Structure formats: structure tokens, C-alpha cells
Tab-separated table of C-alpha atoms in Angstrom:
chain	number	residue	atom	x	y	z
B	433	LEU	CA	-75.659	-0.132	-78.703
B	434	LEU	CA	-77.928	0.038	-75.665
B	435	VAL	CA	-80.436	-2.284	-75.242
B	436	GLY	CA	-83.228	-2.242	-72.862
B	437	ALA	CA	-84.310	-5.525	-70.970
B	438	PRO	CA	-87.285	-4.718	-69.048
B	439	TYR	CA	-87.784	-8.533	-67.740
B	440	GLU	CA	-84.306	-8.412	-66.548
B	441	MET	CA	-83.994	-9.962	-62.842
B	442	THR	CA	-82.068	-8.193	-60.028
B	443	GLY	CA	-81.854	-10.924	-57.411
B	444	THR	CA	-85.355	-12.026	-56.750
B	445	TYR	CA	-87.159	-9.199	-58.351
B	446	GLN	CA	-87.870	-8.554	-61.590
B	447	THR	CA	-86.960	-4.578	-62.132
B	448	GLY	CA	-85.562	-4.886	-65.734
B	449	ASP	CA	-82.006	-3.259	-66.494
B	450	VAL	CA	-79.754	-1.852	-69.403
B	451	TYR	CA	-77.234	-3.694	-71.476
B	452	LYS	CA	-74.479	-1.996	-73.112
B	453	CYS	CA	-73.133	-3.917	-76.341
B	454	ALA	CA	-69.935	-3.191	-78.135
B	455	LEU	CA	-70.348	-3.290	-81.860
B	456	SER	CA	-66.731	-3.711	-82.854
B	457	LYS	CA	-65.728	-6.965	-85.119
B	458	ARG	CA	-62.830	-7.310	-82.973
B	459	THR	CA	-64.686	-8.238	-80.066
B	460	ASN	CA	-64.956	-11.941	-79.279
B	461	GLY	CA	-67.656	-13.784	-77.307
B	462	ASN	CA	-70.186	-12.071	-75.061
B	463	ASN	CA	-69.719	-8.471	-75.808
B	464	CYS	CA	-72.574	-7.400	-73.508
B	465	SER	CA	-72.611	-6.135	-69.959
B	466	LYS	CA	-75.385	-5.269	-67.522
B	467	LEU	CA	-75.474	-1.683	-66.284
B	468	ASN	CA	-77.157	-2.884	-63.182
B	469	LEU	CA	-79.357	0.165	-62.711
B	470	GLY	CA	-82.350	-1.974	-61.326
B	471	LYS	CA	-80.384	-2.280	-57.906
B	472	ILE	CA	-80.401	1.620	-57.571
B	473	SER	CA	-82.679	2.303	-54.413
B	474	LEU	CA	-84.202	5.339	-53.275
B	475	THR	CA	-84.281	6.152	-49.352
B	476	ASN	CA	-87.041	7.396	-47.455
B	477	VAL	CA	-89.471	6.047	-49.829
B	478	SER	CA	-91.324	2.745	-49.390
B	479	GLU	CA	-90.583	1.610	-53.288
B	480	ARG	CA	-92.127	-1.097	-55.142
B	481	LYS	CA	-89.675	-1.925	-58.095
B	482	ASP	CA	-90.765	-5.775	-58.840
B	483	ARG	CA	-91.911	-5.540	-62.447
B	484	MET	CA	-91.263	-2.009	-62.921
B	485	ARG	CA	-89.844	-2.448	-66.627
B	486	LEU	CA	-86.660	-0.623	-66.464
B	487	GLY	CA	-85.271	-0.161	-70.025
B	488	MET	CA	-88.730	-0.078	-71.746
B	489	THR	CA	-87.944	3.598	-72.238
B	490	LEU	CA	-84.331	4.844	-73.390
B	491	VAL	CA	-83.508	8.004	-74.788
B	492	SER	CA	-79.787	9.187	-75.706
B	493	ASN	CA	-78.619	12.934	-75.425
B	494	PRO	CA	-75.986	13.508	-78.565
B	495	LYS	CA	-74.942	16.256	-77.049
B	496	ASP	CA	-72.986	14.693	-74.251
B	497	SER	CA	-73.443	10.982	-75.020
B	498	SER	CA	-75.538	10.734	-71.847
B	499	PHE	CA	-78.837	8.704	-71.837
B	500	VAL	CA	-81.809	8.249	-69.651
B	501	ALA	CA	-83.824	4.804	-68.835
B	502	CYS	CA	-87.125	4.524	-67.299
B	503	GLY	CA	-89.379	2.105	-65.853
B	504	PRO	CA	-92.773	3.078	-66.530
B	505	LEU	CA	-94.233	0.736	-63.535
B	506	TRP	CA	-92.145	1.526	-60.558
B	507	SER	CA	-94.386	2.444	-57.837
B	508	TYR	CA	-94.470	3.450	-53.872
B	509	GLU	CA	-96.411	3.033	-51.125
B	510	CYS	CA	-98.830	5.391	-49.392
B	511	GLY	CA	-100.822	4.227	-46.507
B	512	SER	CA	-102.648	1.158	-48.317
B	513	SER	CA	-102.253	2.514	-51.748
B	514	TYR	CA	-99.425	1.799	-54.296
B	515	TYR	CA	-98.930	4.683	-57.036
B	516	SER	CA	-97.227	4.015	-60.185
B	517	THR	CA	-95.606	6.903	-61.252
B	518	GLY	CA	-92.562	5.668	-63.122
B	519	ILE	CA	-89.043	6.640	-62.297
B	520	CYS	CA	-85.864	7.183	-64.563
B	521	SER	CA	-81.889	6.675	-64.267
B	522	LYS	CA	-79.748	9.425	-65.942
B	523	VAL	CA	-76.297	7.911	-67.152
B	524	ASN	CA	-73.301	9.712	-68.111
B	525	ALA	CA	-71.154	9.132	-71.086
B	526	SER	CA	-68.859	6.723	-69.157
B	527	PHE	CA	-72.252	4.553	-68.342
B	528	LYS	CA	-72.118	5.689	-64.538
B	529	PHE	CA	-75.444	6.198	-62.992
B	530	SER	CA	-75.630	10.009	-62.441
B	531	ARG	CA	-78.945	10.908	-61.064
B	532	THR	CA	-82.658	9.846	-60.420
B	533	ILE	CA	-85.967	11.095	-62.047
B	534	ILE	CA	-89.443	10.985	-60.732
B	535	PRO	CA	-91.624	12.793	-62.864
B	536	ALA	CA	-94.886	12.613	-61.277
B	537	PHE	CA	-93.824	11.744	-57.331
B	538	GLN	CA	-95.712	13.377	-54.637
B	539	ARG	CA	-94.634	13.138	-51.087
B	540	CYS	CA	-97.261	10.582	-49.009
B	541	GLU	CA	-99.912	12.052	-47.159
B	542	THR	CA	-98.964	9.861	-44.683
B	543	PHE	CA	-95.722	11.534	-44.174
B	544	MET	CA	-96.117	12.019	-40.224
B	545	ASP	CA	-94.117	11.737	-37.196
B	546	ILE	CA	-96.480	10.569	-34.448
B	547	VAL	CA	-95.320	10.640	-30.503
B	548	ILE	CA	-97.456	8.781	-28.146
B	549	VAL	CA	-97.499	10.533	-24.802
B	550	LEU	CA	-98.445	7.472	-22.038
B	551	ASP	CA	-99.384	8.109	-18.336
B	552	GLY	CA	-97.824	5.197	-16.524
B	553	SER	CA	-98.380	6.317	-12.880
B	554	ASN	CA	-99.523	4.338	-10.251
B	555	SER	CA	-103.408	4.685	-10.811
B	556	ILE	CA	-103.141	3.197	-14.140
B	557	TYR	CA	-104.608	-0.340	-13.635
B	558	PRO	CA	-104.432	-2.612	-15.313
B	559	TRP	CA	-101.431	-1.854	-17.136
B	560	TYR	CA	-101.566	-4.654	-19.639
B	561	GLU	CA	-105.145	-2.957	-20.966
B	562	VAL	CA	-102.997	0.148	-21.653
B	563	GLN	CA	-100.244	-1.781	-23.352
B	564	ASP	CA	-103.002	-3.907	-25.711
B	565	PHE	CA	-104.234	-0.439	-26.591
B	566	LEU	CA	-101.028	0.842	-27.440
B	567	ILE	CA	-100.214	-2.120	-29.674
B	568	ASN	CA	-103.566	-2.030	-31.459
B	569	ILE	CA	-102.896	1.597	-32.535
B	570	LEU	CA	-99.553	0.995	-33.810
B	571	GLN	CA	-100.777	-1.885	-35.873
B	572	LYS	CA	-102.620	0.713	-37.741
B	573	PHE	CA	-99.987	3.145	-38.451
B	574	HIS	CA	-98.214	2.820	-41.983
B	575	VAL	CA	-94.891	2.753	-40.518
B	576	GLY	CA	-92.034	2.923	-43.092
B	577	PRO	CA	-89.691	5.307	-45.020
B	578	GLY	CA	-91.470	8.364	-46.297
B	579	GLN	CA	-94.640	7.419	-44.161
B	580	ILE	CA	-94.908	7.298	-40.530
B	581	GLN	CA	-92.449	7.406	-37.565
B	582	VAL	CA	-93.738	6.789	-34.111
B	583	GLY	CA	-92.075	7.278	-30.719
B	584	VAL	CA	-93.479	6.759	-27.271
B	585	VAL	CA	-92.874	8.546	-24.225
B	586	GLN	CA	-94.108	7.531	-20.853
B	587	TYR	CA	-94.413	9.749	-17.686
B	588	GLY	CA	-95.719	9.788	-13.983
B	589	GLU	CA	-93.656	11.777	-11.999
B	590	LYS	CA	-90.729	11.741	-14.745
B	591	VAL	CA	-90.534	11.256	-18.150
B	592	VAL	CA	-88.906	8.379	-19.787
B	593	HIS	CA	-88.258	8.186	-23.778
B	594	GLU	CA	-89.502	4.585	-24.568
B	595	PHE	CA	-87.971	4.472	-28.218
B	596	GLN	CA	-87.514	7.502	-30.386
B	597	LEU	CA	-89.134	8.347	-33.733
B	598	SER	CA	-86.184	6.892	-35.869
B	599	ASP	CA	-85.444	3.955	-33.954
B	600	TYR	CA	-87.660	1.467	-35.940
B	601	LYS	CA	-88.682	1.277	-39.530
B	602	SER	CA	-91.723	-1.191	-39.342
B	603	VAL	CA	-95.250	-1.847	-37.848
B	604	GLU	CA	-93.575	-5.403	-36.564
B	605	GLU	CA	-90.682	-3.700	-34.904
B	606	VAL	CA	-92.581	-1.191	-33.221
B	607	VAL	CA	-95.340	-3.773	-31.812
B	608	LYS	CA	-92.579	-5.814	-30.791
B	609	ARG	CA	-90.593	-2.939	-28.616
B	610	ALA	CA	-94.332	-2.014	-27.132
B	611	ARG	CA	-94.934	-5.680	-25.911
B	612	SER	CA	-91.752	-5.020	-23.225
B	613	ILE	CA	-92.937	-1.507	-22.174
B	614	ASP	CA	-93.281	-1.916	-18.402
B	615	GLN	CA	-95.621	0.730	-16.257
B	616	ARG	CA	-92.927	3.057	-14.705
B	617	GLY	CA	-95.237	4.085	-12.003
B	618	GLY	CA	-95.032	7.779	-9.910
B	619	GLU	CA	-97.212	8.770	-7.324
B	620	GLU	CA	-97.670	12.172	-9.582
B	621	THR	CA	-99.121	12.971	-12.947
B	622	ASN	CA	-97.281	15.448	-14.583
B	623	THR	CA	-99.026	15.789	-17.928
B	624	ALA	CA	-97.656	19.337	-18.880
B	625	LEU	CA	-93.942	17.740	-18.238
B	626	GLY	CA	-94.647	14.700	-20.473
B	627	ILE	CA	-96.273	17.130	-23.206
B	628	SER	CA	-93.724	19.293	-23.116
B	629	THR	CA	-90.938	16.775	-23.164
B	630	ALA	CA	-92.397	15.070	-26.151
B	631	ARG	CA	-92.739	18.814	-28.009
B	632	SER	CA	-89.278	19.844	-27.167
B	633	GLN	CA	-87.264	16.338	-27.557
B	634	ALA	CA	-89.133	13.478	-29.015
B	635	PHE	CA	-90.268	15.249	-31.779
B	636	LYS	CA	-86.680	16.746	-32.424
B	637	GLN	CA	-84.833	13.306	-31.842
B	638	GLY	CA	-85.707	11.670	-35.275
B	639	GLY	CA	-88.148	14.304	-36.480
B	640	ARG	CA	-88.548	14.955	-40.009
B	641	ARG	CA	-88.434	18.015	-41.807
B	642	GLY	CA	-92.215	18.527	-43.268
B	643	ALA	CA	-93.710	15.737	-41.873
B	644	LYS	CA	-97.226	16.307	-39.886
B	645	LYS	CA	-96.533	16.505	-36.012
B	646	VAL	CA	-99.526	14.337	-34.266
B	647	MET	CA	-99.385	13.911	-30.427
B	648	ILE	CA	-101.588	11.183	-28.887
B	649	VAL	CA	-102.028	11.919	-24.988
B	650	ILE	CA	-103.497	8.999	-22.916
B	651	THR	CA	-103.808	9.759	-19.080
B	652	ASP	CA	-106.602	8.890	-16.338
B	653	GLY	CA	-106.192	11.922	-14.103
B	654	GLU	CA	-105.712	15.426	-13.698
B	655	SER	CA	-102.243	16.787	-13.959
B	656	HIS	CA	-100.225	17.858	-10.703
B	657	ASP	CA	-98.546	20.537	-12.613
B	658	SER	CA	-101.535	22.007	-14.275
B	659	ALA	CA	-99.746	25.589	-13.383
B	660	ASP	CA	-97.441	24.309	-16.267
B	661	LEU	CA	-99.930	23.042	-18.804
B	662	GLN	CA	-100.950	26.352	-20.510
B	663	GLN	CA	-97.245	27.261	-21.910
B	664	ALA	CA	-96.976	23.568	-22.811
B	665	ILE	CA	-100.009	23.798	-25.136
B	666	GLU	CA	-99.205	26.856	-26.483
B	667	ASP	CA	-95.752	25.831	-27.385
B	668	SER	CA	-97.275	22.759	-29.160
B	669	GLU	CA	-99.503	25.203	-31.310
B	670	LYS	CA	-96.704	26.949	-32.328
B	671	ASP	CA	-94.942	23.961	-33.288
B	672	GLY	CA	-98.017	23.077	-35.237
B	673	ILE	CA	-98.432	19.649	-33.510
B	674	THR	CA	-101.814	18.134	-33.679
B	675	ARG	CA	-102.939	16.683	-30.503
B	676	TYR	CA	-105.272	13.696	-29.623
B	677	ALA	CA	-106.005	13.364	-25.833
B	678	ILE	CA	-107.860	10.270	-24.620
B	679	ALA	CA	-109.433	10.595	-20.812
B	680	VAL	CA	-109.571	7.087	-18.944
B	681	LEU	CA	-111.852	7.433	-16.328
B	682	GLY	CA	-111.579	4.065	-14.583
B	683	TYR	CA	-109.884	5.678	-11.260
B	684	TYR	CA	-112.655	8.240	-11.055
B	685	ASN	CA	-115.547	5.864	-11.496
B	686	ARG	CA	-113.947	3.172	-9.321
B	687	ARG	CA	-113.970	5.816	-6.697
B	688	GLY	CA	-116.932	7.748	-7.399
B	689	ILE	CA	-115.314	11.345	-7.685
B	690	ASN	CA	-116.667	13.659	-10.446
B	691	PRO	CA	-114.508	13.737	-13.710
B	692	GLU	CA	-116.000	16.933	-14.735
B	693	ALA	CA	-112.510	19.058	-13.858
B	694	PHE	CA	-110.578	16.180	-15.288
B	695	LEU	CA	-112.528	15.947	-18.746
B	696	ASN	CA	-112.337	19.884	-19.246
B	697	GLU	CA	-108.393	19.480	-18.684
B	698	ILE	CA	-108.017	16.801	-21.047
B	699	LYS	CA	-110.345	18.879	-23.632
B	700	TYR	CA	-107.945	21.536	-23.101
B	701	ILE	CA	-105.032	19.355	-24.290
B	702	ALA	CA	-106.807	18.103	-27.391
B	703	SER	CA	-106.582	20.166	-30.513
B	704	ASP	CA	-109.904	22.189	-31.586
B	705	PRO	CA	-112.330	21.081	-32.316
B	706	ASP	CA	-112.921	18.458	-29.434
B	707	ASP	CA	-115.282	16.175	-31.353
B	708	LYS	CA	-112.631	15.444	-33.622
B	709	HIS	CA	-109.756	15.194	-31.133
B	710	PHE	CA	-110.901	14.495	-27.616
B	711	PHE	CA	-111.821	10.733	-26.234
B	712	ASN	CA	-112.969	9.419	-23.245
B	713	VAL	CA	-113.499	5.823	-21.956
B	714	THR	CA	-115.028	4.270	-18.879
B	715	ASP	CA	-111.767	2.695	-17.707
B	716	GLU	CA	-108.731	1.139	-19.130
B	717	SER	CA	-110.671	-1.929	-20.666
B	718	ALA	CA	-112.688	0.211	-22.577
B	719	LEU	CA	-109.682	1.621	-24.523
B	720	LYS	CA	-109.992	-1.138	-27.039
B	721	ASP	CA	-113.408	0.330	-28.167
B	722	ILE	CA	-111.767	3.666	-29.583
B	723	VAL	CA	-108.866	2.436	-31.755
B	724	ASP	CA	-110.520	2.243	-34.856
B	725	ALA	CA	-112.022	5.986	-34.444
B	726	LEU	CA	-108.745	7.215	-33.611
B	727	GLY	CA	-107.027	5.222	-36.354
B	728	GLU	CA	-109.666	7.386	-38.551
B	729	ARG	CA	-109.417	10.534	-37.281
B	730	ILE	CA	-105.790	10.453	-37.627
B	731	PHE	CA	-105.836	9.452	-41.242
B	732	SER	CA	-108.655	12.003	-42.089
B	733	LEU	CA	-105.485	14.177	-42.143
B	734	GLU	CA	-104.429	11.806	-45.166
B	735	GLY	CA	-106.434	12.881	-48.337
B	736	THR	CA	-106.430	16.686	-47.330
B	737	SER	CA	-104.141	19.168	-47.565
B	738	LYS	CA	-103.993	22.562	-45.666
B	739	ASN	CA	-106.751	23.998	-48.129
B	740	GLY	CA	-109.193	21.080	-47.859
B	741	THR	CA	-108.503	19.691	-51.345
B	742	ALA	CA	-108.441	16.197	-51.994
B	743	PHE	CA	-105.080	13.912	-52.413
B	744	GLY	CA	-104.438	12.413	-56.184
B	745	LEU	CA	-101.752	11.433	-58.039
B	746	GLN	CA	-101.911	10.912	-61.544
B	747	MET	CA	-100.945	7.047	-63.037
B	748	SER	CA	-98.646	6.795	-65.525
B	749	GLN	CA	-98.521	3.257	-66.909
B	750	ALA	CA	-100.166	4.280	-69.935
B	751	GLY	CA	-98.306	6.591	-72.190
B	752	PHE	CA	-94.835	7.158	-70.837
B	753	SER	CA	-92.012	8.587	-72.892
B	754	ALA	CA	-88.703	10.318	-72.342
B	755	HIS	CA	-87.216	13.689	-74.483
B	756	ASN	CA	-84.199	15.709	-74.657
B	757	VAL	CA	-85.596	19.251	-74.397
B	758	GLU	CA	-83.444	22.269	-75.342
B	759	VAL	CA	-84.269	25.202	-73.073
B	760	SER	CA	-82.738	28.847	-73.422
B	761	LEU	CA	-81.484	29.939	-69.917
B	762	THR	CA	-78.013	31.324	-68.850
B	763	ASP	CA	-76.590	28.497	-70.766
B	764	ALA	CA	-78.577	26.443	-73.284
B	765	THR	CA	-78.659	23.367	-71.146
B	766	PRO	CA	-79.934	20.202	-72.553
B	767	LEU	CA	-82.289	18.487	-69.815
B	768	SER	CA	-84.104	15.227	-70.073
B	769	HIS	CA	-87.800	15.091	-68.945
B	770	ALA	CA	-89.920	12.153	-68.621
B	771	ILE	CA	-93.514	12.646	-69.570
């Protein structure tokens, strides 16, 4: 006898579960045992299992004595929202977990790999203003399984990987690491090298297939390797990397230098159109003023697909059932479906 127990506790969470109970009269005492299906978790998903009511829906398959147990209120996190799509576990005749069925799951639109390309050359001053900007923008990212990964490279004459995309799994972790990033310095500003290294290495080391690629470039001066910039941008375009570029004008304003050539270069680095991907600030301290706008523009990618249609998921709290369906393919294999 299978018994659904949707209020069953798994550790500190009320996940629900399923019990199997022997019906033999020879059995004495407690003849029921929990299958511990509530312990099963998905990787690469920010799931919410508490009160998911596993065992509320049960359906058996008389063909092979397997069964499907569902938790209709299982949900997962996308950005600042939770989507309750429900989840099912298929169990074989030996009461061993076979596979997970998620009938209405869709990948989050916050499934992004973001690499920040940070100018750390000598002309950046004061460094703590740049570091504060980095921390503030990181705090806006929904870092977690199935959502955002973030990496940071710092460049001047050389490029240093401060941390890789897959190094940290939460906002708290990346912010803690960002607080310890020191200015590397350098007499030159090799922006093309920084972009090229981010494209060819940072996005490859821990990058995920299918994730949106976003690069944020922050610099305060024209590149010393401008001859290589065109190739770096063309390669980034081919790799489908959306680029946000920020021009910090502190060095130019402190010395009364015309920044026109510098601004044109940063606009060239930014993806088109410029009004969505290009920023300029008067000095390092003004970086804090664009945090919200930059965050909003990056997350305008969330909610739209390539054809511009709105991102939507159907809720399934009401009306959740499971059925075995016979299908005629090469062999009439019974399938379990959750609806």
C-alpha cells in the first residue's frame, strides 16, 4: 500500500513524502517505511522545497508496478520571483527513485554568465570608489544555481582573473571576494587585451551552455592597444556577448583633457544601441549613480526572448494530476505524465 504524506518533514523542511506499507497479516508492529523522496534535489536550480506537498498526487502503473509521486507546490526561483510548477518523482517496482519529472519547468531568463572587465591601471583613483561600485552592482545580481554566475578580470598592462564564473554560488560570496580585490596598477591600459581575455578565457572557464553572455567594461582612458580593439569586438560579437561599457572621465576632467576620442572608443566597445549599453560618469565617485540604471538595463534582458515575447510561466497550484498514458511508437511504452 502506498500512502502519500504531504505534510511529512525532511530535516527542517516540510517537503512531504511517500510511505510504503506491507499488508501481510504476518507483519507485527510498524509495517510502514518512508521512501525519503523529499530528500531528492535538483542541481543547477534555485529550488524551494518547503511545503511542496510531495505525495499529494500518486499514480501507479500496473504494467511494471512503478509509480509517480508529485508535489504540486514545488517551486523555483527566477530573479526575485518564485514559480510554482510542481515536481514529480518516478519510482520503480523496487521502490528505488528512477527520475524526476518537471512538467512545466522553463529555464530562468536570469540564466546569465556575466564577466566584469575592470580597469585597474594607475590612473584609476581613488580605487575604493571603483570597488564600491563593483560591490553595489554585484549586490543586484541574482547569483545562484540556474541563474547568474559572475566573474571578474582586472587589467592594466596585464590581465588577472580575480575570480571565475563558477567560483561562487551566492551574492554574499561574490561580494565578500570583491571586498578583497586590490588595484593591480600598470602604466598602460590594454583594454583590447582585457576584452579578448574575458571572451576567450573567462567565459570558457565555468561558462554554461545556453546562458546569456554579458560583459561589463569599466575604464578611465583610451586603450594603448587600440589596434587590436576591432578584432576583440568582432570576436565578441561572433560569440554573442552583450557588452555594457562605462567611461570614467575623472582622469580627463582632472587634467582638462578633451575626452571625445575616449568616449568614441567606449561607444565602439558597447553593443548597439549606445543609449542602452553605453554610460559615462564624471569621475570614479559618480559610478554609484549609475548602479540602478545599469542593473535595470541588464535585467531588461530578463523578461524578453529573442523575438521580444514576454517571459511567462503557468502556475500549477490548482488542478494538478498524474496519469499513465499508452502511446504507440516503435514499442507501446507506457509513459507517466503530470498535468
